[in-house]
C-alpha positions as a printed Julia matrix, in Angstrom:
176×3 Matrix{Float64}:
  20.6    15.26   -2.4
  20.01   11.72   -3.34
  22.72    9.14   -3.2
  23.22    6.84   -6.25
  21.63    4.1    -4.04
  18.62    6.4    -3.31
  18.25    7.04   -7.02
  18.2     3.36   -7.81
  15.43    2.81   -5.4
  13.22    5.51   -6.76
  13.96    5.39  -10.03
  11.63    2.4   -10.94
   9.03    3.5    -8.6
   8.48    6.96  -10.26
   8.96    5.23  -13.76
   6.01    3.22  -12.45
   4.23    6.35  -11.13
   4.63    7.69  -14.24
   3.25    4.86  -16.62
   0.3     4.21  -14.12
  -0.6     8.02  -14.3
  -0.7     7.99  -18.03
  -2.78    4.81  -18.17
  -4.99    6.74  -15.87
  -5.2    10.28  -17.91
  -5.68    8.1   -21.01
  -8.53    6.06  -19.63
 -10.0     9.12  -18.11
 -10.04   10.63  -21.89
 -11.61    7.78  -23.3
 -14.11    8.07  -20.6
 -14.61   11.73  -21.33
 -15.34   10.89  -25.08
 -17.35    7.69  -24.89
 -18.86    8.11  -21.52
 -18.76    4.17  -20.73
 -18.46    3.91  -16.52
 -15.78    1.15  -17.07
 -13.08    3.61  -18.4
 -13.7     5.7   -15.46
 -13.62    3.21  -12.9
 -10.52    1.52  -14.42
  -8.65    4.99  -14.75
  -9.26    5.4   -11.0
  -8.17    2.03  -10.18
  -5.05    2.52  -11.65
  -4.46    5.8    -9.95
  -4.99    4.76   -6.47
  -3.17    1.34   -7.34
  -0.1     3.67   -7.97
  -0.34    5.95   -5.51
  -0.79    2.91   -2.58
   1.91    1.03   -4.27
   4.4     3.86   -4.69
   3.0     7.19   -3.34
   5.4     7.36   -0.32
   8.27    7.91   -2.35
   6.59   11.23   -3.7
   8.81   14.11   -2.18
   7.23   17.36   -0.84
   8.84   20.4     0.21
  12.31   19.08   -0.59
  12.97   15.6     0.35
  10.31   15.05    3.23
   8.04   12.42    1.7
   4.33   13.47    1.05
   2.8    11.05    3.64
   4.24   13.18    6.19
   0.76   15.01    5.49
  -2.04   13.61    7.82
  -4.66   13.74    5.19
  -2.16   12.36    2.57
  -1.2     9.53    4.88
  -4.82    8.45    5.19
  -5.44    8.72    1.59
  -2.64    6.3     0.99
  -4.12    3.95    3.58
  -7.57    3.82    2.13
  -6.15    3.55   -1.45
  -6.05   -0.01   -0.85
  -9.76   -0.12   -0.45
 -10.23    2.59   -3.24
  -8.46    0.25   -5.49
 -10.58   -2.86   -4.43
 -13.87   -0.48   -4.96
 -12.76    0.62   -8.31
 -11.93   -2.68   -9.55
 -14.92   -4.03   -8.87
 -16.69   -1.14  -10.24
 -14.59   -1.93  -13.52
 -15.45   -5.74  -13.81
 -19.1    -5.32  -12.65
 -19.42   -2.85  -15.88
 -16.51   -4.18  -18.03
 -18.32   -7.97  -18.01
 -21.76   -6.83  -17.83
 -22.42   -8.95  -14.36
 -25.66   -7.88  -14.27
 -26.79   -9.74  -17.67
 -24.06  -12.28  -17.97
 -23.04  -13.5   -14.45
 -26.05  -12.65  -12.2
 -24.91  -14.65   -8.97
 -21.38  -12.29   -9.45
 -23.23   -9.14   -9.83
 -25.71   -9.73   -6.68
 -22.34  -10.25   -4.38
 -20.75   -7.14   -6.08
 -23.72   -5.38   -5.12
 -22.91   -6.21   -1.4
 -19.14   -5.67   -1.69
 -19.23   -2.07   -3.31
 -21.59   -0.84   -0.3
 -19.27   -2.47    2.17
 -16.08   -1.09    0.83
 -17.6     2.32    1.01
 -18.68    1.98    4.5
 -15.27    0.76    5.23
 -13.63    4.07    3.88
 -15.99    6.1     6.08
 -15.4     3.76    9.3
 -11.78    3.95    8.73
 -12.05    7.91    8.45
 -13.76    7.97   11.8
 -11.14    5.77   13.2
  -8.13    7.57   11.85
  -9.48   10.65   12.89
  -9.65    9.66   16.52
  -6.61    7.98   16.34
  -7.83    4.47   17.34
  -4.64    2.73   15.66
  -5.98   -1.02   16.83
  -9.6    -0.5    15.37
  -8.02    0.92   12.39
  -5.97   -2.21   11.72
  -8.95   -4.29   12.49
 -10.76   -2.53    9.9
  -8.33   -2.94    6.97
  -7.55   -6.54    8.0
 -11.72   -7.38    7.86
 -11.71   -5.36    4.51
  -8.42   -7.56    3.42
 -10.19  -10.89    4.39
 -13.52  -10.12    2.54
 -11.69   -9.16   -0.32
  -9.77  -11.88   -0.68
 -12.45  -14.71    0.01
 -14.49  -12.4    -2.83
 -11.63  -12.43   -5.33
 -11.04  -16.06   -5.15
 -14.91  -16.7    -5.44
 -15.2   -14.35   -8.49
 -12.06  -16.08  -10.11
 -13.1   -19.33   -9.55
 -16.84  -18.48  -10.82
 -15.52  -16.67  -13.69
 -13.17  -19.66  -14.61
 -16.21  -22.01  -14.48
 -19.27  -19.79  -15.85
 -17.12  -17.49  -18.18
 -18.98  -17.14  -21.47
 -16.4   -15.52  -23.64
 -12.66  -15.2   -24.13
 -13.08  -11.7   -22.52
 -13.95  -12.99  -19.11
 -11.16  -15.45  -19.03
  -8.67  -12.93  -19.64
  -9.73  -10.56  -17.3
  -9.67  -13.61  -14.67
  -6.0   -14.75  -15.79
  -4.63  -11.21  -15.85
  -6.19  -10.71  -12.2
  -4.68  -14.12  -11.26
  -1.23  -13.01  -12.35
  -1.6    -9.36  -11.21
  -2.2   -11.03   -7.63
């Protein structure tokens, strides 16, 4: 049974989850037809972003939250890392950083493996239930991604070669 206050709380989260799922499926379908990786990465970015931001309200088995399932809790926790990973990959392909922004591209080539290693390190720490090390790993990742994001936005504002890259930067600033 949900009270009216409960419904007010979860309504907007579920609308957000539904819209994000529609976006994810739409970009996945676009990817399947035109095979440009940026559409796959944007689809995954949307999915994990929504899962991280509002996944905790998804019920299972009646009214218990889905995060009570340990593997789901881990997935929700690392969704912030997956969100970052897929956004960096999306930006790398969408902005054609290899050709247009080589310095940023080299930095992204460091960030992507760092995020993948962070996911596996977090999985190991989560499995041995070391919550202090888990927090440390997540905080280090947050600091590095914050510094990377600030550098990337400033770099793109200064070096942007077209309106598209400025649009991505301004959109990222507003989203953040």
